[in-house]
Amino acid sequence: MPHPKHIQRTTELLQQLPGIGPRQALRLSYVLAEKNAAWRAEFARLLDALGKELSRCELCFRVMEQRSTPLCEICSSSSRSKESILVVEKESDVEQFESAGHFQGLYHVTGGTISPLEKNPGEKLRLRALFERVKMRPLHSSLEVIIATSNTLEGNQTAAYIERILQPLVEMTPPASNGGGIKITRLGRGLSTGAEIEYADPLTLEQAFKNRK
């Protein structure tokens, strides 16, 4: 017997979310159907508000509450170091590093990773914006770009691609006598193979950050 059409359509939409397979999507669809009308109304209101009351930081691309400035609270903070950019895949990775408290620089959220089969990977992610950020750094200033993608096949492929597109900028701006220049590093040992930043514990992140190279 086929499922009701509203359940089927809800299931199709839920499957478009990362990590949600067909069975889990179907189960969630029935769970939503069992909730009372007030709960569903509140849920629908929040979904609608996502597009109206949230915006994206123009510098790091984090999702944020609507503000009077186009920058998020991290990018607009005077206490954050402008000499390091931590490149992560998603907003939840930023929260992980912020909770750990070991990083005081700025972030760049790519919005995903690169699949080994993609022909034009740079067009999918926000890597052109990252290139421009690095390129437009203040003259003679130091800048470390820390690539903090997950230790997965896609994450490592993305890290290698980022290194490749930024390498010309590194070569064009050799370190000056005052210590200026661009350096690209990756998170070091601490993250096991297949591990995602989102699920790493604070100690693991600390070790990966300290051992970056």
PDB file of C-alpha atoms in Angstrom:
ATOM      1  CA  MET A   1       0.000   0.000   0.000  1.00  0.00           C
ATOM      2  CA  PRO A   2       1.494   3.401  -0.972  1.00  0.00           C
ATOM      3  CA  HIS A   3       2.072   6.034   1.647  1.00  0.00           C
ATOM      4  CA  PRO A   4      -0.181   9.110   1.696  1.00  0.00           C
ATOM      5  CA  LYS A   5       0.959  11.672  -0.875  1.00  0.00           C
ATOM      6  CA  HIS A   6       1.791  14.276   1.772  1.00  0.00           C
ATOM      7  CA  ILE A   7       3.983  11.758   3.583  1.00  0.00           C
ATOM      8  CA  GLN A   8       5.683  10.827   0.316  1.00  0.00           C
ATOM      9  CA  ARG A   9       6.425  14.445  -0.568  1.00  0.00           C
ATOM     10  CA  THR A  10       7.687  15.231   2.941  1.00  0.00           C
ATOM     11  CA  THR A  11       9.927  12.178   2.725  1.00  0.00           C
ATOM     12  CA  GLU A  12      11.342  13.361  -0.605  1.00  0.00           C
ATOM     13  CA  LEU A  13      12.182  16.760   0.869  1.00  0.00           C
ATOM     14  CA  LEU A  14      13.742  15.337   4.028  1.00  0.00           C
ATOM     15  CA  GLN A  15      16.000  13.088   1.938  1.00  0.00           C
ATOM     16  CA  GLN A  16      17.610  16.211   0.539  1.00  0.00           C
ATOM     17  CA  LEU A  17      19.062  16.982   3.972  1.00  0.00           C
ATOM     18  CA  PRO A  18      22.625  15.704   4.611  1.00  0.00           C
ATOM     19  CA  GLY A  19      22.811  12.367   6.370  1.00  0.00           C
ATOM     20  CA  ILE A  20      19.107  11.554   5.947  1.00  0.00           C
ATOM     21  CA  GLY A  21      18.397   8.335   4.065  1.00  0.00           C
ATOM     22  CA  PRO A  22      15.051   7.099   2.663  1.00  0.00           C
ATOM     23  CA  ARG A  23      14.029   5.074   5.736  1.00  0.00           C
ATOM     24  CA  GLN A  24      14.958   7.777   8.200  1.00  0.00           C
ATOM     25  CA  ALA A  25      13.177  10.397   6.092  1.00  0.00           C
ATOM     26  CA  LEU A  26      10.011   8.267   6.013  1.00  0.00           C
ATOM     27  CA  ARG A  27      10.164   7.732   9.764  1.00  0.00           C
ATOM     28  CA  LEU A  28      10.583  11.467  10.379  1.00  0.00           C
ATOM     29  CA  SER A  29       7.655  12.213   8.075  1.00  0.00           C
ATOM     30  CA  TYR A  30       5.347  10.074  10.186  1.00  0.00           C
ATOM     31  CA  VAL A  31       6.729  11.608  13.379  1.00  0.00           C
ATOM     32  CA  LEU A  32       5.897  15.074  12.040  1.00  0.00           C
ATOM     33  CA  ALA A  33       2.411  13.893  11.131  1.00  0.00           C
ATOM     34  CA  GLU A  34       1.846  12.686  14.708  1.00  0.00           C
ATOM     35  CA  LYS A  35       2.763  16.039  16.288  1.00  0.00           C
ATOM     36  CA  ASN A  36      -0.100  18.253  17.387  1.00  0.00           C
ATOM     37  CA  ALA A  37      -1.258  21.241  15.325  1.00  0.00           C
ATOM     38  CA  ALA A  38       0.380  23.838  17.603  1.00  0.00           C
ATOM     39  CA  TRP A  39       3.779  22.131  17.329  1.00  0.00           C
ATOM     40  CA  ARG A  40       3.539  21.892  13.538  1.00  0.00           C
ATOM     41  CA  ALA A  41       2.491  25.535  13.293  1.00  0.00           C
ATOM     42  CA  GLU A  42       5.496  26.636  15.350  1.00  0.00           C
ATOM     43  CA  PHE A  43       7.795  24.446  13.266  1.00  0.00           C
ATOM     44  CA  ALA A  44       6.385  25.892  10.036  1.00  0.00           C
ATOM     45  CA  ARG A  45       6.827  29.442  11.378  1.00  0.00           C
ATOM     46  CA  LEU A  46      10.472  28.782  12.226  1.00  0.00           C
ATOM     47  CA  LEU A  47      11.141  27.294   8.793  1.00  0.00           C
ATOM     48  CA  ASP A  48       9.624  30.364   7.165  1.00  0.00           C
ATOM     49  CA  ALA A  49      11.691  32.651   9.406  1.00  0.00           C
ATOM     50  CA  LEU A  50      14.945  31.004   8.275  1.00  0.00           C
ATOM     51  CA  GLY A  51      14.733  32.873   5.004  1.00  0.00           C
ATOM     52  CA  LYS A  52      13.440  36.135   6.462  1.00  0.00           C
ATOM     53  CA  GLU A  53      15.256  36.660   9.747  1.00  0.00           C
ATOM     54  CA  LEU A  54      18.623  35.112   8.978  1.00  0.00           C
ATOM     55  CA  SER A  55      21.371  36.358   6.695  1.00  0.00           C
ATOM     56  CA  ARG A  56      24.903  35.320   5.773  1.00  0.00           C
ATOM     57  CA  CYS A  57      28.111  37.084   6.791  1.00  0.00           C
ATOM     58  CA  GLU A  58      29.643  38.730   3.737  1.00  0.00           C
ATOM     59  CA  LEU A  59      33.171  37.829   4.827  1.00  0.00           C
ATOM     60  CA  CYS A  60      33.156  34.332   6.328  1.00  0.00           C
ATOM     61  CA  PHE A  61      29.725  33.167   5.009  1.00  0.00           C
ATOM     62  CA  ARG A  62      28.394  32.063   8.397  1.00  0.00           C
ATOM     63  CA  VAL A  63      24.626  32.097   8.804  1.00  0.00           C
ATOM     64  CA  MET A  64      23.710  34.767  11.379  1.00  0.00           C
ATOM     65  CA  GLU A  65      20.779  36.671  12.815  1.00  0.00           C
ATOM     66  CA  GLN A  66      19.894  39.818  10.904  1.00  0.00           C
ATOM     67  CA  ARG A  67      22.271  42.606  12.011  1.00  0.00           C
ATOM     68  CA  SER A  68      22.861  46.250  11.206  1.00  0.00           C
ATOM     69  CA  THR A  69      26.242  45.250   9.799  1.00  0.00           C
ATOM     70  CA  PRO A  70      26.885  42.766   6.955  1.00  0.00           C
ATOM     71  CA  LEU A  71      29.513  41.029   9.126  1.00  0.00           C
ATOM     72  CA  CYS A  72      28.926  38.493  11.871  1.00  0.00           C
ATOM     73  CA  GLU A  73      29.993  39.090  15.457  1.00  0.00           C
ATOM     74  CA  ILE A  74      33.275  37.230  14.943  1.00  0.00           C
ATOM     75  CA  CYS A  75      34.343  39.039  11.773  1.00  0.00           C
ATOM     76  CA  SER A  76      33.385  42.431  13.218  1.00  0.00           C
ATOM     77  CA  SER A  77      35.099  41.861  16.572  1.00  0.00           C
ATOM     78  CA  SER A  78      38.174  44.010  17.260  1.00  0.00           C
ATOM     79  CA  SER A  79      39.570  41.325  19.551  1.00  0.00           C
ATOM     80  CA  ARG A  80      39.899  38.672  16.841  1.00  0.00           C
ATOM     81  CA  SER A  81      43.245  38.257  15.115  1.00  0.00           C
ATOM     82  CA  LYS A  82      43.296  39.240  11.439  1.00  0.00           C
ATOM     83  CA  GLU A  83      46.466  37.198  10.869  1.00  0.00           C
ATOM     84  CA  SER A  84      44.810  33.781  10.605  1.00  0.00           C
ATOM     85  CA  ILE A  85      41.866  32.337   8.684  1.00  0.00           C
ATOM     86  CA  LEU A  86      40.508  28.921   9.629  1.00  0.00           C
ATOM     87  CA  VAL A  87      38.845  27.297   6.615  1.00  0.00           C
ATOM     88  CA  VAL A  88      36.005  24.934   7.583  1.00  0.00           C
ATOM     89  CA  GLU A  89      33.260  23.096   5.747  1.00  0.00           C
ATOM     90  CA  LYS A  90      30.163  24.226   7.647  1.00  0.00           C
ATOM     91  CA  GLU A  91      28.826  26.471  10.419  1.00  0.00           C
ATOM     92  CA  SER A  92      28.725  23.628  12.941  1.00  0.00           C
ATOM     93  CA  ASP A  93      32.517  23.298  12.554  1.00  0.00           C
ATOM     94  CA  VAL A  94      32.879  26.941  13.586  1.00  0.00           C
ATOM     95  CA  GLU A  95      30.862  26.238  16.732  1.00  0.00           C
ATOM     96  CA  GLN A  96      33.123  23.293  17.529  1.00  0.00           C
ATOM     97  CA  PHE A  97      36.258  25.431  17.388  1.00  0.00           C
ATOM     98  CA  GLU A  98      34.610  28.274  19.278  1.00  0.00           C
ATOM     99  CA  SER A  99      33.564  25.887  22.044  1.00  0.00           C
ATOM    100  CA  ALA A 100      37.093  24.483  22.268  1.00  0.00           C
ATOM    101  CA  GLY A 101      38.443  28.034  22.612  1.00  0.00           C
ATOM    102  CA  HIS A 102      41.852  27.433  20.981  1.00  0.00           C
ATOM    103  CA  PHE A 103      41.416  29.709  17.978  1.00  0.00           C
ATOM    104  CA  GLN A 104      41.117  33.493  18.075  1.00  0.00           C
ATOM    105  CA  GLY A 105      41.322  34.359  14.388  1.00  0.00           C
ATOM    106  CA  LEU A 106      38.718  34.548  11.631  1.00  0.00           C
ATOM    107  CA  TYR A 107      36.854  31.834   9.729  1.00  0.00           C
ATOM    108  CA  HIS A 108      35.894  30.990   6.167  1.00  0.00           C
ATOM    109  CA  VAL A 109      32.996  28.556   5.640  1.00  0.00           C
ATOM    110  CA  THR A 110      33.247  26.777   2.284  1.00  0.00           C
ATOM    111  CA  GLY A 111      29.749  25.341   2.443  1.00  0.00           C
ATOM    112  CA  GLY A 112      30.804  21.784   1.649  1.00  0.00           C
ATOM    113  CA  THR A 113      33.506  19.615   0.168  1.00  0.00           C
ATOM    114  CA  ILE A 114      34.667  18.517  -3.266  1.00  0.00           C
ATOM    115  CA  SER A 115      33.724  15.175  -4.748  1.00  0.00           C
ATOM    116  CA  PRO A 116      36.537  13.325  -6.551  1.00  0.00           C
ATOM    117  CA  LEU A 117      34.313  13.113  -9.651  1.00  0.00           C
ATOM    118  CA  GLU A 118      33.552  16.835  -9.954  1.00  0.00           C
ATOM    119  CA  LYS A 119      34.945  18.575 -13.028  1.00  0.00           C
ATOM    120  CA  ASN A 120      34.821  22.194 -11.811  1.00  0.00           C
ATOM    121  CA  PRO A 121      35.023  21.926  -8.008  1.00  0.00           C
ATOM    122  CA  GLY A 122      35.959  25.541  -7.385  1.00  0.00           C
ATOM    123  CA  GLU A 123      32.635  26.780  -8.739  1.00  0.00           C
ATOM    124  CA  LYS A 124      30.665  24.877  -6.109  1.00  0.00           C
ATOM    125  CA  LEU A 125      32.387  26.218  -3.020  1.00  0.00           C
ATOM    126  CA  ARG A 126      33.263  29.735  -1.850  1.00  0.00           C
ATOM    127  CA  LEU A 127      36.884  29.368  -2.854  1.00  0.00           C
ATOM    128  CA  ARG A 128      37.014  32.350  -5.181  1.00  0.00           C
ATOM    129  CA  ALA A 129      36.017  34.520  -2.219  1.00  0.00           C
ATOM    130  CA  LEU A 130      38.729  32.865  -0.112  1.00  0.00           C
ATOM    131  CA  PHE A 131      41.301  33.565  -2.833  1.00  0.00           C
ATOM    132  CA  GLU A 132      40.283  37.241  -2.870  1.00  0.00           C
ATOM    133  CA  ARG A 133      40.445  37.470   0.946  1.00  0.00           C
ATOM    134  CA  VAL A 134      43.982  36.134   0.963  1.00  0.00           C
ATOM    135  CA  LYS A 135      45.000  38.213  -2.021  1.00  0.00           C
ATOM    136  CA  MET A 136      43.704  41.464  -0.465  1.00  0.00           C
ATOM    137  CA  ARG A 137      45.420  41.056   2.897  1.00  0.00           C
ATOM    138  CA  PRO A 138      47.223  44.234   4.139  1.00  0.00           C
ATOM    139  CA  LEU A 139      50.617  44.744   2.496  1.00  0.00           C
ATOM    140  CA  HIS A 140      53.582  43.258   4.428  1.00  0.00           C
ATOM    141  CA  SER A 141      51.244  41.629   6.968  1.00  0.00           C
ATOM    142  CA  SER A 142      51.432  37.990   8.011  1.00  0.00           C
ATOM    143  CA  LEU A 143      48.576  35.626   7.245  1.00  0.00           C
ATOM    144  CA  GLU A 144      48.172  31.942   8.062  1.00  0.00           C
ATOM    145  CA  VAL A 145      45.452  30.026   6.251  1.00  0.00           C
ATOM    146  CA  ILE A 146      44.624  26.960   8.333  1.00  0.00           C
ATOM    147  CA  ILE A 147      42.743  24.315   6.357  1.00  0.00           C
ATOM    148  CA  ALA A 148      40.425  22.522   8.778  1.00  0.00           C
ATOM    149  CA  THR A 149      38.462  20.195   6.539  1.00  0.00           C
ATOM    150  CA  SER A 150      37.431  16.795   7.868  1.00  0.00           C
ATOM    151  CA  ASN A 151      39.812  13.849   7.573  1.00  0.00           C
ATOM    152  CA  THR A 152      37.658  12.148   4.929  1.00  0.00           C
ATOM    153  CA  LEU A 153      38.244  11.468   1.228  1.00  0.00           C
ATOM    154  CA  GLU A 154      36.220  14.525   0.241  1.00  0.00           C
ATOM    155  CA  GLY A 155      37.704  16.659   3.011  1.00  0.00           C
ATOM    156  CA  ASN A 156      41.276  15.825   2.039  1.00  0.00           C
ATOM    157  CA  GLN A 157      40.541  16.394  -1.636  1.00  0.00           C
ATOM    158  CA  THR A 158      39.105  19.801  -0.754  1.00  0.00           C
ATOM    159  CA  ALA A 159      42.163  20.660   1.339  1.00  0.00           C
ATOM    160  CA  ALA A 160      44.501  19.737  -1.515  1.00  0.00           C
ATOM    161  CA  TYR A 161      42.484  21.841  -3.943  1.00  0.00           C
ATOM    162  CA  ILE A 162      42.581  24.859  -1.593  1.00  0.00           C
ATOM    163  CA  GLU A 163      46.344  24.516  -1.231  1.00  0.00           C
ATOM    164  CA  ARG A 164      46.709  24.382  -5.003  1.00  0.00           C
ATOM    165  CA  ILE A 165      44.675  27.520  -5.731  1.00  0.00           C
ATOM    166  CA  LEU A 166      46.357  29.529  -2.948  1.00  0.00           C
ATOM    167  CA  GLN A 167      49.914  28.456  -3.759  1.00  0.00           C
ATOM    168  CA  PRO A 168      50.419  31.176  -6.429  1.00  0.00           C
ATOM    169  CA  LEU A 169      49.652  33.814  -3.790  1.00  0.00           C
ATOM    170  CA  VAL A 170      52.196  32.254  -1.448  1.00  0.00           C
ATOM    171  CA  GLU A 171      54.837  32.334  -4.173  1.00  0.00           C
ATOM    172  CA  MET A 172      53.981  35.922  -5.136  1.00  0.00           C
ATOM    173  CA  THR A 173      54.359  37.164  -1.560  1.00  0.00           C
ATOM    174  CA  PRO A 174      57.522  35.677  -0.039  1.00  0.00           C
ATOM    175  CA  PRO A 175      58.107  36.373   3.670  1.00  0.00           C
ATOM    176  CA  ALA A 176      59.477  39.869   4.267  1.00  0.00           C
ATOM    177  CA  SER A 177      62.164  40.815   6.739  1.00  0.00           C
ATOM    178  CA  ASN A 178      59.493  41.837   9.232  1.00  0.00           C
ATOM    179  CA  GLY A 179      57.950  38.370   9.174  1.00  0.00           C
ATOM    180  CA  GLY A 180      55.178  39.124   6.694  1.00  0.00           C
ATOM    181  CA  GLY A 181      53.958  36.603   4.172  1.00  0.00           C
ATOM    182  CA  ILE A 182      51.332  33.928   3.585  1.00  0.00           C
ATOM    183  CA  LYS A 183      51.521  30.479   5.141  1.00  0.00           C
ATOM    184  CA  ILE A 184      49.169  27.567   4.474  1.00  0.00           C
ATOM    185  CA  THR A 185      48.828  24.831   7.088  1.00  0.00           C
ATOM    186  CA  ARG A 186      46.565  21.860   7.759  1.00  0.00           C
ATOM    187  CA  LEU A 187      45.313  20.397  11.014  1.00  0.00           C
ATOM    188  CA  GLY A 188      47.794  17.848  12.325  1.00  0.00           C
ATOM    189  CA  ARG A 189      47.472  14.524  14.057  1.00  0.00           C
ATOM    190  CA  GLY A 190      44.541  14.162  16.389  1.00  0.00           C
ATOM    191  CA  LEU A 191      41.775  13.598  13.879  1.00  0.00           C
ATOM    192  CA  SER A 192      41.492   9.950  12.901  1.00  0.00           C
ATOM    193  CA  THR A 193      40.851   8.912   9.308  1.00  0.00           C
ATOM    194  CA  GLY A 194      37.214   9.407   8.423  1.00  0.00           C
ATOM    195  CA  ALA A 195      36.606  11.815  11.288  1.00  0.00           C
ATOM    196  CA  GLU A 196      34.443  14.889  10.766  1.00  0.00           C
ATOM    197  CA  ILE A 197      35.155  18.154  12.568  1.00  0.00           C
ATOM    198  CA  GLU A 198      31.526  18.418  13.635  1.00  0.00           C
ATOM    199  CA  TYR A 199      31.803  15.340  15.859  1.00  0.00           C
ATOM    200  CA  ALA A 200      35.316  15.804  17.229  1.00  0.00           C
ATOM    201  CA  ASP A 201      35.747  16.301  20.968  1.00  0.00           C
ATOM    202  CA  PRO A 202      37.576  19.382  22.356  1.00  0.00           C
ATOM    203  CA  LEU A 203      40.764  17.453  23.203  1.00  0.00           C
ATOM    204  CA  THR A 204      40.997  16.004  19.701  1.00  0.00           C
ATOM    205  CA  LEU A 205      40.545  19.457  18.188  1.00  0.00           C
ATOM    206  CA  GLU A 206      43.186  20.888  20.501  1.00  0.00           C
ATOM    207  CA  GLN A 207      45.736  18.270  19.458  1.00  0.00           C
ATOM    208  CA  ALA A 208      44.897  18.656  15.759  1.00  0.00           C
ATOM    209  CA  PHE A 209      45.217  22.434  16.024  1.00  0.00           C
ATOM    210  CA  LYS A 210      48.498  22.387  17.963  1.00  0.00           C
ATOM    211  CA  ASN A 211      50.062  19.875  15.575  1.00  0.00           C
ATOM    212  CA  ARG A 212      49.076  21.643  12.373  1.00  0.00           C
ATOM    213  CA  LYS A 213      51.745  21.839   9.700  1.00  0.00           C
TER     214      LYS A 213
END
